[in-house]
Amino acid sequence: VPVQTDDEKSGGGWARLQQRVFGKRAYGERQILRGLEGTFLPGRLTGILGPSGSGKTTLLNLLAGQISTGHTGGDMWVNGRPTTGAGLRRLAGYVNQEDVILSTQTVQEAIDMSLTLRPPPTHPASSAAADDDDAGGLPLPASAARPSSAAGRAETRARRDRALAQFGLEKCRDTMVGDAGAKGVSGGEKKRTAIAMEWVSEARVLFLDEPTSGLDAHSALVATRQLRQVAQTGRTVVAVLHQPSSEMFALLDDVLVLLDGRIVYLGPRDQLVGYLERLGRPCGMYVNPADHLFNAVLFAGEAADGTQAQRHGDELVAAWEASPEAAELRRRVAAPELAPVGRAQFRRTAPGGRQLRYLLAREARNALRNPLVLSIRLAQACFFGLLIGLVFLNTQDRPVAVQRQNFSGSLFFTSVTQCLIAILAVANVFTAERLVFQRERRAGYYGLPAYFAAKNLVELPIVMCVPVVYSCISYWLLGLQRDAGRFFIYVATAVALNLCGFACGMLLAAAFASLAAILSLLPVMFLPFLLFGGLLVNTGNSTVWLRWIQWLSPIKYAYTALMKNQFAGYRVDGQDVGDAYLEQVDLGSFSVAANIAMVLAIALLAWVLAFVALARLASEGSKLRERAAKQEELLLGPPDQRFVRGQAFLGGEKQPALQTEPPRAEPPRIEPPRAEPPRIEPLGAEPPRIEPPRID
């Protein structure tokens, strides 16, 4: 069923408002995929080919449940059970085109994370397994005991070692993945690591978006060979490939060719050359069929105005739809394998407690492997502590008027720097990890509460140490009242400010994707708080309709606490000058403890908003998981009645998979259709197959 679109759609009232006020163009909808119909078979590596913009990635993301926007029509089935892309996520793994792995993780740790947080399905009792096998169910992957037991940990290590050997990662197992700023493994090793992380979860279906892009010819060939080996274990492997070499092309079992969102060919790779020859586009003996497909078939009719190209594309699609191969494919779609899907084959996530323990250890390793970040933050504390202390050195020995001015200025500087530095520090670090969180959360590694708790529990000790260092340096150099109780209040206020800055930084990093956007917004948010912080404007006599800003400013509360801590009962030469000065500056009636509590309350509010912002980031994945949970019961239920009736009409026999012939010495050709349906010879212990037939 084609997608219903309206290219003239204005986009609604908001789009019209953007167009009028901001000069933005209102875009309508665009149809990307058009009436696709076919199957992907287990035990086979299927390559999706086509020019840029043909809908390859859109189709893959739609099948893998990675798309939650737009409008689609048609049906999707797994072994005759109705499902959607969100439901197929319960069975399928997905590898992005751009590999996003935490840079401080080693290759071995990345694979261990997948095994720990997304453990493979546990193997049922032997009798239950035998019953499922007798019923023709999907192969149940064997798994060890629970990871908490010694046997489970040994099996986990064995699985990890098998993955390292399977994907040729033994030599780099202890090398950090790295990123653009820190050198790590090579691009090919990083890509194979991402594939291995999905492989160890034993997903029965594996989708990969351009797994060879950005790799050299040898690395791309190695990655394709490994995908072929994964498919030979009985899994369904579907990969978008960008201009494969002849060696890579020869490793494919099936080929899906797309042009303008429509199917040009879907079938065995070794029959593609014969099909093209029947179209009048023969491939030379020493020509890469993939190159021939692009250069002499898909773009053969391209013209400057695009009219001839469109007509040529329509001819290719019409030729495919009229071919016997397409007719056989439609028969296969109408009579799929109806083997039941077992609950043990669904992917699962570790319990919340295990998630939290693992993430705590990972965040701690991440902090320890970034010593420069911690060193810079401690160096900042020392620098600003010495700077403010030396500028206002021994203020207590100055005249009263100078003391008032110097103490007020130094305490205001403390309030501003302790909050601002904490905001910038966490925003800079968390912005870099934001994409990692999005990808891992979407892939089902962990839940938001476990990640948020682990991130805060690891960062909070660092956040609290920095103001202590600053306070120990600055307090005594400034010449503030030499009283232990007042010193600890000074430290507590600095710690509260850092906690508030940390929470505000997390909020900004969760709400905005780029550090540039945060740095642009920060002055707009921070300067009003600074203006109403208590020093620059007498807040008790400021403009009435703007005075409310002071109640939202953590700087104002912290500055008030520090001022009252210093000037309450402050005497110079036996004269009480502190209380009179506090009454003059009119900082409010809140006590020191109440002001510190208000700073912490603002920090708590910012933490809650940061959690909500992160939940918004993960909301798309959460919606998909909710849909997947609803689809799970459909996958576990009986097949669609249309297929049951169809097989009953055919005498109750299961229709065979799409026939593939063994390689022959002569060039492959397409055989004319036969009266009887094609069949597959049994392959002994070959596992049953997952088939999501028609995707429209």
XYZ file of C-alpha atoms in Angstrom, residues 16-328:
313
model
C 2.802 29.088 8.699
C 3.833 31.111 11.775
C 7.483 30.172 11.223
C 7.203 31.181 7.594
C 5.714 34.578 8.396
C 7.735 35.499 11.483
C 11.090 33.791 10.863
C 10.993 33.562 7.068
C 11.188 29.772 7.165
C 9.820 27.695 4.335
C 7.056 25.258 5.214
C 7.882 21.825 3.840
C 5.268 19.232 2.924
C 5.584 15.490 3.086
C 7.660 13.469 0.686
C 7.088 9.862 -0.271
C 10.271 7.817 0.103
C 9.224 4.153 -0.208
C 6.671 2.979 -2.732
C 4.839 -0.334 -2.518
C 7.633 -2.680 -1.445
C 6.937 -6.407 -1.229
C 9.367 -9.202 -0.399
C 10.997 -11.479 2.166
C 14.294 -11.762 4.019
C 15.349 -15.323 4.739
C 17.292 -16.888 7.637
C 20.752 -18.250 7.037
C 21.328 -15.754 4.233
C 23.154 -12.444 3.911
C 21.029 -9.926 2.026
C 22.594 -6.779 0.619
C 20.453 -3.702 -0.084
C 21.910 -1.785 -3.030
C 20.867 1.376 -4.760
C 21.936 4.952 -5.477
C 21.920 7.680 -2.839
C 18.409 8.796 -2.017
C 16.797 5.554 -3.152
C 15.423 4.762 0.324
C 17.900 2.085 1.458
C 18.472 3.447 4.956
C 14.823 4.421 5.346
C 13.748 0.873 4.550
C 16.303 -0.595 6.951
C 15.310 1.792 9.744
C 11.635 1.070 9.137
C 12.214 -2.676 9.412
C 14.464 -2.306 12.448
C 11.963 -0.112 14.301
C 14.237 2.927 14.288
C 11.649 5.280 12.742
C 8.811 6.733 14.814
C 7.791 9.630 12.535
C 6.108 9.841 9.161
C 3.290 7.733 7.763
C 3.513 4.189 6.450
C 0.990 1.769 5.045
C 0.941 -1.946 4.430
C 1.731 -4.984 6.559
C 4.736 -6.760 8.012
C 4.867 -10.353 9.228
C 7.303 -12.586 11.050
C 6.516 -16.213 10.238
C 2.947 -15.206 9.394
C 2.454 -13.218 12.621
C 1.533 -9.553 12.129
C 4.063 -7.121 13.550
C 5.676 -3.724 13.043
C 9.208 -2.438 13.113
C 8.822 -1.796 16.842
C 7.790 -5.421 17.329
C 10.661 -6.695 15.222
C 13.033 -4.854 17.570
C 12.285 -7.620 20.052
C 14.045 -10.069 17.729
C 16.464 -7.860 15.805
C 19.783 -6.164 16.441
C 20.739 -2.914 14.723
C 24.164 -1.469 13.851
C 24.260 2.222 12.988
C 26.254 3.627 10.128
C 28.200 5.814 12.565
C 29.578 3.754 15.429
C 28.996 5.489 18.757
C 30.852 3.734 21.579
C 32.144 5.375 24.758
C 35.672 6.382 23.848
C 37.278 5.276 27.140
C 35.972 1.710 26.846
C 38.250 -0.997 25.546
C 37.035 -3.386 22.872
C 36.696 -6.158 25.449
C 34.758 -3.919 27.835
C 32.359 -2.885 25.071
C 31.523 -6.518 24.311
C 31.268 -7.294 28.027
C 28.786 -4.429 28.378
C 26.536 -5.966 25.736
C 26.726 -9.378 27.432
C 26.047 -7.912 30.880
C 23.290 -5.431 30.073
C 21.654 -7.368 27.218
C 22.217 -11.019 28.171
C 21.388 -13.678 25.568
C 18.134 -15.607 26.065
C 18.507 -18.366 28.666
C 18.218 -21.897 27.384
C 15.081 -23.617 28.744
C 15.002 -27.072 30.232
C 15.959 -29.855 27.893
C 12.419 -31.169 27.664
C 10.989 -27.758 26.824
C 13.684 -27.194 24.266
C 12.889 -30.528 22.677
C 9.213 -29.645 22.544
C 9.962 -26.343 20.829
C 12.260 -28.010 18.349
C 9.640 -30.613 17.550
C 7.150 -27.836 16.967
C 9.387 -26.347 14.317
C 10.231 -23.248 16.370
C 13.129 -20.940 15.820
C 16.484 -22.211 17.092
C 16.885 -21.406 20.755
C 20.369 -20.022 21.377
C 22.159 -21.787 24.178
C 23.077 -19.671 27.160
C 24.819 -20.349 30.425
C 23.533 -19.965 33.937
C 22.848 -16.603 35.476
C 25.806 -14.198 35.309
C 25.860 -14.041 39.113
C 27.091 -17.638 39.336
C 30.643 -18.800 38.681
C 29.474 -20.946 35.773
C 27.611 -17.977 34.330
C 30.669 -15.732 34.554
C 32.806 -18.396 32.902
C 30.290 -18.777 30.091
C 30.165 -15.004 29.677
C 33.938 -14.898 29.305
C 33.759 -17.765 26.805
C 31.144 -15.897 24.752
C 33.268 -12.766 24.807
C 36.354 -14.670 23.681
C 34.377 -16.288 20.866
C 33.213 -12.871 19.725
C 36.765 -11.510 19.785
C 37.960 -14.465 17.728
C 34.970 -14.388 15.377
C 35.577 -10.750 14.423
C 39.375 -10.718 14.576
C 39.632 -8.426 17.594
C 42.028 -10.394 19.811
C 45.004 -8.096 19.161
C 43.088 -4.947 20.114
C 40.972 -6.356 22.938
C 42.641 -4.107 25.546
C 42.818 -0.996 23.332
C 40.428 1.851 24.043
C 37.917 2.626 21.307
C 38.954 6.285 21.213
C 37.427 9.199 19.336
C 38.458 12.194 17.257
C 40.407 13.683 20.164
C 42.035 10.517 21.494
C 43.467 7.877 19.196
C 42.083 4.392 19.669
C 41.307 1.409 17.478
C 41.106 1.721 13.706
C 37.869 2.381 11.845
C 37.548 -1.239 10.767
C 38.144 -2.534 14.284
C 35.596 -0.088 15.678
C 33.029 -1.223 13.109
C 33.667 -4.887 13.911
C 33.361 -4.095 17.613
C 29.922 -2.581 17.018
C 28.858 -5.684 15.071
C 30.255 -7.978 17.780
C 28.228 -6.118 20.432
C 25.053 -7.055 18.569
C 26.271 -10.547 17.714
C 26.799 -11.597 21.336
C 23.203 -10.696 22.209
C 22.170 -13.529 19.866
C 19.588 -11.473 18.024
C 17.908 -13.691 15.449
C 17.778 -10.851 12.912
C 20.613 -8.382 12.335
C 20.211 -5.084 10.459
C 23.302 -3.065 9.499
C 23.375 0.397 7.945
C 26.394 0.637 5.616
C 28.773 -1.476 7.742
C 31.576 -1.025 5.183
C 31.389 2.755 4.662
C 34.570 4.596 5.547
C 36.680 1.427 5.508
C 39.497 0.511 3.176
C 38.933 -2.278 0.650
C 40.498 -4.988 2.818
C 38.675 -3.984 6.019
C 35.384 -3.807 4.136
C 35.949 -7.280 2.702
C 36.824 -8.681 6.140
C 33.664 -7.163 7.645
C 31.526 -8.653 4.852
C 33.087 -12.104 5.341
C 32.273 -11.956 9.008
C 28.684 -10.995 8.264
C 28.487 -13.986 5.927
C 29.710 -16.220 8.753
C 27.072 -14.750 11.081
C 24.356 -15.499 8.520
C 25.579 -19.074 8.130
C 24.741 -19.699 11.803
C 21.055 -19.433 10.882
C 20.488 -15.745 11.500
C 18.833 -13.322 9.095
C 21.373 -10.625 8.173
C 20.342 -7.569 6.149
C 22.910 -4.875 5.340
C 22.857 -1.677 3.319
C 26.012 -1.694 1.191
C 27.541 1.236 -0.621
C 29.180 0.253 -3.929
C 30.529 -3.196 -2.950
C 33.594 -4.622 -4.642
C 33.342 -7.790 -6.720
C 34.708 -9.859 -3.821
C 32.171 -8.381 -1.411
C 29.363 -8.836 -3.929
C 30.250 -12.523 -4.329
C 29.750 -13.033 -0.573
C 26.096 -11.972 -0.703
C 23.359 -14.581 -0.798
C 20.490 -12.286 -1.811
C 20.325 -8.822 -3.306
C 17.654 -6.135 -2.994
C 18.060 -3.305 -5.508
C 16.126 -0.079 -4.878
C 15.588 2.873 -7.191
C 13.506 5.874 -6.103
C 12.040 3.853 -3.255
C 10.886 1.009 -5.510
C 12.170 -2.519 -6.037
C 14.156 -3.215 -9.186
C 15.287 -6.696 -8.126
C 14.970 -8.921 -5.057
C 16.331 -12.434 -5.196
C 19.428 -14.620 -5.172
C 22.646 -12.845 -5.986
C 23.773 -15.529 -8.449
C 20.651 -14.974 -10.562
C 21.021 -11.205 -10.868
C 23.379 -11.316 -13.873
C 21.018 -13.589 -15.790
C 18.085 -11.315 -14.977
C 19.958 -8.259 -16.250
C 20.892 -10.120 -19.412
C 17.208 -10.795 -20.072
C 16.604 -7.053 -19.702
C 19.098 -6.430 -22.474
C 21.831 -5.268 -20.105
C 24.393 -8.121 -20.194
C 27.316 -7.927 -17.800
C 30.825 -8.483 -19.133
C 32.823 -11.481 -17.942
C 35.399 -9.434 -16.025
C 33.062 -6.656 -14.827
C 31.933 -6.271 -11.243
C 28.166 -6.958 -11.334
C 27.607 -4.243 -8.715
C 29.424 -1.663 -10.864
C 27.537 -2.853 -13.931
C 24.266 -2.519 -12.031
C 24.960 1.116 -11.164
C 26.684 2.281 -14.330
C 24.831 0.436 -17.076
C 21.416 -0.358 -15.578
C 20.206 2.053 -12.912
C 21.614 5.208 -14.512
C 21.505 4.189 -18.150
C 18.655 6.552 -18.954
C 19.634 9.537 -16.846
C 19.132 12.923 -18.484
C 19.782 16.500 -17.443
C 16.109 17.310 -16.840
C 15.425 13.977 -15.116
C 12.459 13.129 -17.362
C 14.222 10.323 -19.174
C 15.669 9.033 -15.898
C 12.190 8.842 -14.393
C 10.886 6.996 -17.432
C 13.832 4.611 -17.326
C 13.199 3.909 -13.640
C 9.530 3.203 -14.342
C 10.566 0.745 -17.054
C 12.913 -1.121 -14.677
C 10.212 -1.376 -12.011
C 7.626 -2.509 -14.538
C 10.013 -5.143 -15.901
C 10.602 -6.480 -12.396
C 6.914 -6.614 -11.534
C 6.187 -8.542 -14.730
C 9.053 -10.999 -14.266
C 8.609 -14.634 -13.145
C 11.002 -13.923 -10.262
C 8.598 -11.307 -8.879
C 5.684 -13.703 -9.327
C 7.545 -16.402 -7.394
